[in-house]
Coordinates of C-alpha atoms and ligand atoms in Angstrom, one line a residue:
X1 CA 114.9 121.1 156.8
X2 CA 116.2 118.3 154.6
X3 CA 112.7 118.1 153.1
X4 CA 112.7 121.8 152.4
X5 CA 116.1 121.6 150.7
X6 CA 114.9 118.7 148.6
X7 CA 111.8 120.6 147.6
X8 CA 113.9 123.7 146.7
X9 CA 116.3 121.5 144.7
X10 CA 113.4 119.8 142.8
X11 CA 111.8 123.1 142.1
X12 CA 115.1 124.5 140.7
X13 CA 115.6 121.4 138.5
X14 CA 112.1 121.7 137.1
X15 CA 112.6 125.4 136.4
X16 CA 115.8 124.6 134.6
X17 CA 114.0 121.9 132.6
X18 CA 111.2 124.2 131.6
X19 CA 113.6 126.9 130.5
X20 CA 115.5 124.4 128.5
X21 CA 112.4 123.1 126.8
X22 CA 110.9 126.5 126.1
X23 CA 114.2 127.8 124.6
X24 CA 114.3 124.6 122.6
X25 CA 110.8 125.2 121.2
X26 CA 111.4 128.9 120.6
X27 CA 114.6 127.8 118.7
X28 CA 112.5 125.6 116.5
X29 CA 110.0 128.4 116.0
X30 CA 112.8 130.7 115.0
X31 CA 114.2 128.2 112.7
X32 CA 110.8 127.6 111.2
X33 CA 110.2 131.3 110.7
X34 CA 113.6 131.8 109.1
X35 CA 113.1 128.9 106.7
X36 CA 109.5 130.0 106.0
X37 CA 111.0 133.2 104.5
X38 CA 113.2 131.1 102.3
X39 CA 110.5 128.7 101.1
X40 CA 106.8 128.1 101.6
X41 CA 107.0 125.0 103.7
X42 CA 109.1 125.9 106.8
X43 CA 112.1 123.9 107.9
X44 CA 112.2 120.6 109.7
X45 CA 114.1 117.4 109.7
X46 CA 113.5 114.0 111.4
X47 CA 116.1 112.1 109.5
X48 CA 113.4 110.0 107.9
X49 CA 111.3 110.2 104.7
X50 CA 108.2 108.1 104.2
X51 CA 107.5 107.5 100.5
X52 CA 103.9 106.4 99.8
X53 CA 103.1 104.8 96.4
X54 CA 101.5 101.7 94.9
X55 CA 104.7 100.4 93.5
X56 CA 105.1 97.0 94.9
X57 CA 105.9 93.7 93.2
X58 CA 106.7 92.7 89.7
X59 CA 106.8 95.4 87.0
X60 CA 106.2 98.2 89.6
X61 CA 108.9 98.5 92.3
X62 CA 112.3 98.2 90.6
X63 CA 112.4 101.8 89.5
X64 CA 111.5 103.1 92.9
X65 CA 114.0 100.8 94.6
X66 CA 116.7 102.2 92.3
X67 CA 115.7 105.7 93.2
X68 CA 115.8 104.9 96.9
X69 CA 119.3 103.4 96.5
X70 CA 120.5 106.5 94.8
X71 CA 119.0 108.7 97.5
X72 CA 120.5 106.7 100.3
X73 CA 123.9 106.8 98.7
X74 CA 123.6 110.6 98.5
X75 CA 121.9 111.1 101.9
X76 CA 123.3 108.5 104.3
X77 CA 121.8 110.3 107.3
X78 CA 118.2 110.1 106.1
X79 CA 116.4 106.8 106.3
X80 CA 113.7 105.9 103.7
X81 CA 110.5 104.3 104.8
X82 CA 109.0 102.6 101.7
X83 CA 105.3 102.7 102.5
X84 CA 103.9 101.2 99.3
X85 CA 100.4 99.7 99.1
X86 CA 99.9 97.2 96.4
X87 CA 97.2 97.4 93.7
X88 CA 97.7 98.6 90.1
X89 CA 96.8 102.2 89.3
X90 CA 96.5 102.9 93.0
X91 CA 93.4 100.8 93.4
X92 CA 94.0 100.4 97.2
X93 CA 96.7 103.0 97.8
X94 CA 94.4 106.0 96.9
X95 CA 91.9 105.0 99.5
X96 CA 94.5 104.6 102.2
X97 CA 96.0 107.9 101.2
X98 CA 92.6 109.6 101.4
X99 CA 92.0 108.3 104.9
X100 CA 95.4 109.5 106.0
X101 CA 95.0 112.9 104.5
X102 CA 91.6 113.4 106.0
X103 CA 93.0 112.4 109.4
X104 CA 95.8 114.9 109.0
X105 CA 98.4 112.2 108.9
X106 CA 100.0 112.7 105.5
X107 CA 102.9 110.6 104.3
X108 CA 106.1 112.6 103.9
X109 CA 105.5 112.5 100.1
X110 CA 103.2 110.4 98.0
X111 CA 102.7 109.3 94.4
X112 CA 100.0 111.3 92.7
X113 CA 99.1 111.7 89.0
X114 CA 99.5 115.1 87.5
X115 CA 96.2 116.7 86.6
X116 CA 92.9 116.5 88.4
X117 CA 94.0 113.8 90.8
X118 CA 96.5 116.2 92.2
X119 CA 94.6 119.4 91.7
X120 CA 91.0 118.4 92.5
X121 CA 91.8 116.1 95.4
X122 CA 94.7 117.6 97.3
X123 CA 95.4 121.1 96.0
X124 CA 91.7 122.1 96.2
X125 CA 91.6 120.8 99.8
X126 CA 94.6 123.0 100.6
X127 CA 96.8 120.0 101.6
X128 CA 99.8 120.7 99.4
X129 CA 102.7 123.2 99.6
X130 CA 103.3 125.3 96.5
X131 CA 106.8 124.5 95.1
X132 CA 107.4 127.5 92.8
X133 CA 110.4 128.8 94.8
X134 CA 111.8 125.3 95.0
X135 CA 111.6 124.9 91.2
X136 CA 113.2 128.3 90.7
X137 CA 116.0 127.7 93.3
X138 CA 116.9 124.4 91.5
X139 CA 116.6 125.8 88.0
X140 CA 113.9 123.3 87.0
X141 CA 111.5 125.7 85.2
X142 CA 113.0 125.0 81.8
X143 CA 113.9 121.4 82.5
X144 CA 110.4 119.9 82.4
X145 CA 108.1 120.3 79.4
X146 CA 105.7 123.2 79.8
X147 CA 102.7 120.8 79.4
X148 CA 103.9 118.8 82.3
X149 CA 104.4 121.8 84.5
X150 CA 100.9 122.9 83.6
X151 CA 99.5 119.5 84.7
X152 CA 101.0 119.9 88.1
X153 CA 100.0 123.5 88.5
X154 CA 96.9 125.2 89.7
X155 CA 96.2 129.0 89.7
X156 CA 99.9 129.7 88.8
X157 CA 101.3 127.6 91.6
X158 CA 103.3 124.4 91.0
X159 CA 102.4 121.5 93.4
X160 CA 104.5 118.5 92.5
X161 CA 107.4 117.2 90.6
X162 CA 107.0 114.6 87.8
X163 CA 109.3 111.6 87.9
X164 CA 108.2 110.1 84.6
X165 CA 106.0 110.1 81.6
X166 CA 104.1 106.8 80.8
X167 CA 102.2 106.4 77.6
X168 CA 98.8 104.8 77.8
X169 CA 97.8 104.3 74.2
X170 CA 100.1 101.5 73.3
X171 CA 99.5 97.9 72.3
X172 CA 102.3 95.4 73.0
X173 CA 102.3 92.2 71.0
X174 CA 104.1 88.9 70.8
X175 CA 106.3 89.1 67.8
X176 CA 106.5 85.4 67.2
X177 CA 102.7 85.1 67.2
X178 CA 102.4 87.9 64.7
X179 CA 105.0 86.3 62.5
X180 CA 103.5 82.8 62.7
X181 CA 100.2 84.2 61.6
X182 CA 101.5 86.6 58.9
X183 CA 100.2 89.7 60.7
X184 CA 101.2 93.3 60.1
X185 CA 100.8 95.9 62.7
X186 CA 97.4 97.6 62.4
X187 CA 97.0 101.3 62.5
X188 CA 93.2 101.7 62.2
X189 CA 90.4 100.1 64.1
X190 CA 89.2 98.4 60.9
X191 CA 92.6 96.8 60.4
X192 CA 92.7 96.0 64.1
X193 CA 89.5 94.0 64.0
X194 CA 90.7 92.2 60.9
X195 CA 93.8 91.2 62.7
X196 CA 91.8 90.1 65.7
X197 CA 89.6 87.9 63.5
X198 CA 92.5 86.3 61.9
X199 CA 94.1 85.5 65.2
X200 CA 90.9 84.1 66.6
X201 CA 90.5 81.9 63.6
X202 CA 94.0 80.6 64.2
X203 CA 93.0 79.7 67.8
X204 CA 95.1 82.5 69.5
X205 CA 93.4 84.8 72.0
X206 CA 93.7 88.1 70.2
X207 CA 93.7 90.5 73.2
X208 CA 94.9 89.8 76.7
X209 CA 92.8 91.5 79.5
X210 CA 93.1 91.3 83.2
X211 CA 90.3 93.5 84.6
X212 CA 90.2 92.1 88.2
X213 CA 90.8 95.8 88.8
X214 CA 88.5 97.6 86.3
X215 CA 90.9 100.4 85.4
X216 CA 92.5 98.2 82.8
X217 CA 89.2 98.1 80.9
X218 CA 88.7 101.8 81.5
X219 CA 92.1 102.3 79.9
X220 CA 91.0 100.5 76.7
X221 CA 87.8 102.6 76.6
X222 CA 89.6 105.9 77.0
X223 CA 91.9 104.9 74.1
X224 CA 88.9 104.1 71.9
X225 CA 87.4 107.4 72.9
X226 CA 90.5 109.2 71.9
X227 CA 90.4 107.5 68.5
X228 CA 86.7 108.3 68.0
X229 CA 86.9 111.9 69.1
X230 CA 90.4 112.9 68.1
X231 CA 92.6 114.8 70.6
X232 CA 90.8 118.1 70.6
X233 CA 87.4 116.8 71.2
X234 CA 88.6 114.2 73.6
X235 CA 89.9 117.1 75.8
X236 CA 86.6 118.9 75.2
X237 CA 84.7 115.9 76.5
X238 CA 86.5 116.1 79.8
X239 CA 86.2 119.8 79.9
X240 CA 82.4 119.3 79.9
X241 CA 82.1 121.0 76.4
X242 CA 80.9 117.8 74.7
X243 CA 78.3 115.5 76.3
X244 CA 78.8 111.8 77.0
X245 CA 75.8 111.2 74.9
X246 CA 77.6 112.5 71.8
X247 CA 77.3 110.0 68.9
X248 CA 81.1 109.5 68.8
X249 CA 81.1 108.4 72.5
X250 CA 78.3 106.0 71.7
X251 CA 80.4 104.8 68.7
X252 CA 83.4 104.3 71.1
X253 CA 81.3 102.3 73.5
X254 CA 80.2 100.0 70.7
X255 CA 83.8 99.5 69.5
X256 CA 84.9 98.9 73.1
X257 CA 82.2 96.2 73.4
X258 CA 83.5 94.7 70.2
X259 CA 87.1 94.6 71.5
X260 CA 85.8 92.7 74.5
X261 CA 84.7 89.9 72.2
X262 CA 88.3 89.1 71.6
X263 CA 89.7 88.8 75.2
X264 CA 90.6 85.8 77.3
X265 CA 87.7 84.2 79.1
X266 CA 89.3 84.4 82.5
X267 CA 89.9 88.2 82.3
X268 CA 88.0 89.0 85.5
X269 CA 90.4 86.9 87.6
X270 CA 93.6 88.4 86.3
X271 CA 95.5 91.6 87.2
X272 CA 97.5 93.5 84.6
X273 CA 100.7 91.5 85.2
X274 CA 98.8 88.2 84.8
X275 CA 97.3 89.4 81.5
X276 CA 100.8 90.5 80.3
X277 CA 102.0 87.0 80.9
X278 CA 99.5 85.7 78.4
X279 CA 101.2 87.8 75.7
X280 CA 104.7 86.9 77.0
X281 CA 104.1 83.2 76.7
X282 CA 102.2 83.4 73.4
X283 CA 98.7 82.4 74.6
X284 CA 97.5 85.8 73.6
X285 CA 98.7 88.1 70.9
X286 CA 98.2 91.7 72.1
X287 CA 97.9 93.8 75.2
X288 CA 96.8 97.4 75.6
X289 CA 98.7 98.6 78.7
X290 CA 100.5 101.7 79.8
X291 CA 104.2 101.2 79.2
X292 CA 104.9 100.0 82.7
X293 CA 104.2 96.7 80.9
X294 CA 107.4 97.3 78.9
X295 CA 109.2 97.5 82.3
X296 CA 107.6 94.2 83.2
X297 CA 108.4 92.4 80.0
X298 CA 112.0 93.6 79.8
X299 CA 113.0 93.8 83.4
X300 CA 110.9 91.1 85.2
X301 CA 110.3 88.6 82.4
X302 CA 113.6 89.1 80.7
X303 CA 112.1 89.6 77.2
X304 CA 113.8 91.6 74.6
X305 CA 112.3 94.7 73.0
X306 CA 111.7 94.3 69.3
X307 CA 112.7 90.7 69.4
X308 CA 110.2 89.0 71.8
X309 CA 107.7 91.8 72.0
X310 CA 106.8 94.7 69.7
X311 CA 104.6 97.8 70.1
X312 CA 102.3 100.0 68.2
X313 CA 100.0 103.0 68.9
X314 CA 96.4 102.1 69.8
X315 CA 94.6 102.0 66.5
X316 CA 93.2 105.3 65.3
X317 CA 95.4 107.2 67.8
X318 CA 98.7 107.3 65.9
X319 CA 100.2 110.7 66.5
X320 CA 98.4 111.1 69.8
X321 CA 100.0 110.5 73.2
X322 CA 97.9 109.6 76.2
X323 CA 100.0 111.0 79.1
X324 CA 100.3 109.4 82.5
X325 CA 102.7 111.1 84.8
X326 CA 103.6 110.0 88.3
X327 CA 104.5 112.9 90.5
X328 CA 105.5 113.7 94.1
X329 CA 105.0 116.8 96.2
X330 CA 105.2 118.2 99.7
X331 CA 102.1 117.8 101.8
X332 CA 101.3 120.5 104.3
X333 CA 101.7 119.7 108.0
X334 CA 104.6 117.3 107.8
X335 CA 107.5 117.7 110.3
X336 CA 110.4 116.9 107.9
X337 CA 110.0 119.1 104.8
X338 CA 113.8 119.6 104.6
X339 CA 114.4 115.8 104.3
X340 CA 111.5 115.5 101.8
X341 CA 113.1 118.2 99.7
X342 CA 116.3 116.3 99.6
X343 CA 114.3 113.3 98.2
X344 CA 112.5 115.5 95.7
X345 CA 115.8 116.8 94.5
X346 CA 117.1 113.3 93.8
X347 CA 113.8 112.4 92.1
X348 CA 114.0 115.5 89.9
X349 CA 117.6 115.1 88.9
X350 CA 118.8 113.7 85.6
X351 CA 120.6 111.0 87.5
X352 CA 117.4 110.1 89.5
X353 CA 115.2 110.1 86.5
X354 CA 117.7 108.0 84.5
X355 CA 117.9 105.5 87.4
X356 CA 114.1 105.2 87.7
X357 CA 112.7 105.3 84.2
X358 CA 114.6 102.6 82.2
X359 CA 113.4 100.1 84.8
X360 CA 109.9 101.5 85.0
X361 CA 109.3 101.5 81.3
X362 CA 108.5 105.2 81.2
X363 CA 110.5 108.0 79.7
X364 CA 112.0 110.7 81.8
X365 CA 110.0 113.8 82.6
X366 CA 113.1 116.0 82.2
X367 CA 113.9 117.1 78.8
X368 CA 117.7 116.8 79.3
X369 CA 117.9 113.2 80.4
X370 CA 120.2 110.8 78.6
X371 CA 118.5 108.9 75.7
X372 CA 121.3 106.3 75.7
X373 CA 120.1 104.9 79.0
X374 CA 116.9 103.8 77.3
X375 CA 116.1 100.9 74.9
X376 CA 114.6 101.4 71.5
X377 CA 111.1 101.5 73.0
X378 CA 112.2 104.4 75.3
X379 CA 113.9 106.2 72.4
X380 CA 110.9 105.9 70.1
X381 CA 108.6 107.1 72.9
X382 CA 110.7 110.1 73.6
X383 CA 110.5 111.0 69.9
X384 CA 106.7 110.3 69.9
X385 CA 106.2 112.5 73.0
X386 CA 107.9 115.5 71.2
X387 CA 105.9 115.0 68.0
X388 CA 102.4 114.0 69.2
X389 CA 99.3 115.6 70.4
X390 CA 99.2 115.1 74.2
X391 CA 96.1 114.2 76.0
X392 CA 95.4 113.4 79.7
X393 CA 94.5 109.9 80.8
X394 CA 91.2 109.4 82.6
X395 CA 92.1 105.9 84.0
X396 CA 95.2 107.3 85.5
X397 CA 93.9 110.4 87.2
X398 CA 94.8 113.3 84.9
X399 CA 91.6 114.0 82.9
X400 CA 88.9 114.1 85.6
X401 CA 88.2 114.0 89.3
X402 CA 88.6 110.9 91.4
X403 CA 84.8 110.9 92.0
X404 CA 84.1 110.7 88.2
X405 CA 86.9 108.1 87.7
X406 CA 85.4 105.9 90.4
X407 CA 82.0 106.0 88.8
X408 CA 83.4 105.4 85.4
X409 CA 85.3 102.3 86.6
X410 CA 82.1 101.0 88.1
X411 CA 80.2 101.7 84.9
X412 CA 82.9 100.0 82.9
X413 CA 82.9 97.0 85.2
X414 CA 79.1 96.6 84.6
X415 CA 79.5 97.2 80.9
X416 CA 82.1 94.4 80.5
X417 CA 79.6 91.9 81.7
X418 CA 76.3 93.3 80.5
X419 CA 77.4 95.0 77.2
X420 CA 74.5 97.4 77.4
X421 CA 75.6 100.5 75.5
X422 CA 72.6 102.6 76.5
X423 CA 73.1 101.9 80.2
X424 CA 76.8 102.6 80.0
X425 CA 76.3 106.0 78.3
X426 CA 73.5 106.9 80.8
X427 CA 75.9 106.1 83.7
X428 CA 78.6 108.3 82.2
X429 CA 76.1 111.1 81.6
X430 CA 74.9 111.0 85.2
X431 CA 78.5 110.9 86.5
X432 CA 79.6 113.9 84.3
X433 CA 78.7 116.7 86.7
X434 CA 81.3 115.2 89.1
X435 CA 84.1 115.7 86.6
Ligands
GAL501 C1 99.6 103.9 86.9 C2 100.9 104.5 87.4 C3 102.0 103.7 86.8 C4 101.8 102.2 87.1 C5 100.4 101.8 86.8 C6 100.1 100.3 87.2 O1 98.5 104.6 87.5 O2 100.9 105.8 86.9 O3 103.2 104.2 87.3 O4 102.2 102.0 88.4 O5 99.5 102.6 87.4 O6 100.0 100.2 88.6

């Protein structure tokens, strides 16, 4: 009898549990359906947001940490998991991300360049939620430049939110070294090579390079390409309307090779920060780097803008602006879209952008941020952005697919040691169908 009673009791307990669980899950489902009618992603909160990026270490992470602090201040109930993977330009992070996305294990949100890196990799694979309603609800449609919204859109849907705008066609230089050698800022390639010769004769390394990760050399090449082709034809090149065997591309490869004659011998063992140090300490004069280098000089090395280091547009590209934009979106299939949206709101806010960008060296993506929060470099760059012809960067994911970029980086890497223009051009021509 006792056994029967125990069995009955156990059965009732189980039944109760099952009912509780199923009403729980149907509650979730209702909630999800309700939210789905409000936005595209469905509801869901876990109280945690994993932020995936490649912003670790000097010159990279301070902006992100400031943004995280601001978020945590505003959202004490949501914990941030900073899942950054080191390696400039996403050298390692992009591979880790690809494995996770393919295994249906997306981070809550991840750093991705506007343009083809976002569109051809993740939007085309149907891995991202459209954010049009989210933009409308928050009144962001006229708060970001149209060109930028275009870069993060595909077929009329917006898929991510830009936190910044970096400029890629900048040379930073050591002001004391220029002064000691009586050098004026060059604006054309001819002037630039004359400056490089003068510096070399004086025993200074003219150009610092750290191409342990080959994107830094690819970045130089894309800037030479921009100078050779001009902004319209540069865009046509990546739209497949001009071939990589065009004489101006060959000319760019030759000039790129010539630039490599002026770099430090140990370039292959340095990363971008190590190469920037050469300019900071006066061993080298100039560095072509995206303006995260400004963040590094000013914020990490304590150098003063326009006192210790100056800047000028990459020769022959004055009036053009090589755009690099870091953006974050909402991957499909995550269980905490509500929490992620809270993070995205902070990242998209004026306050968030003005906390992040002065440290990162970039300018805000929003048009209504506060210029007074930025140094002279930032102010000048904001002006240049408004008045320049904008072009997408290849080395930083906007101009072409990841497949093409990987092959270009490989070809550049070989070119840096072999200097064989024909081989280089041939490699680009063969990779072009993957663009
Ligand atoms: C770029 C990225 C920048 C900066 C840089 C160096 O691709 O957009 O924010 O991190 O790489 O790692």
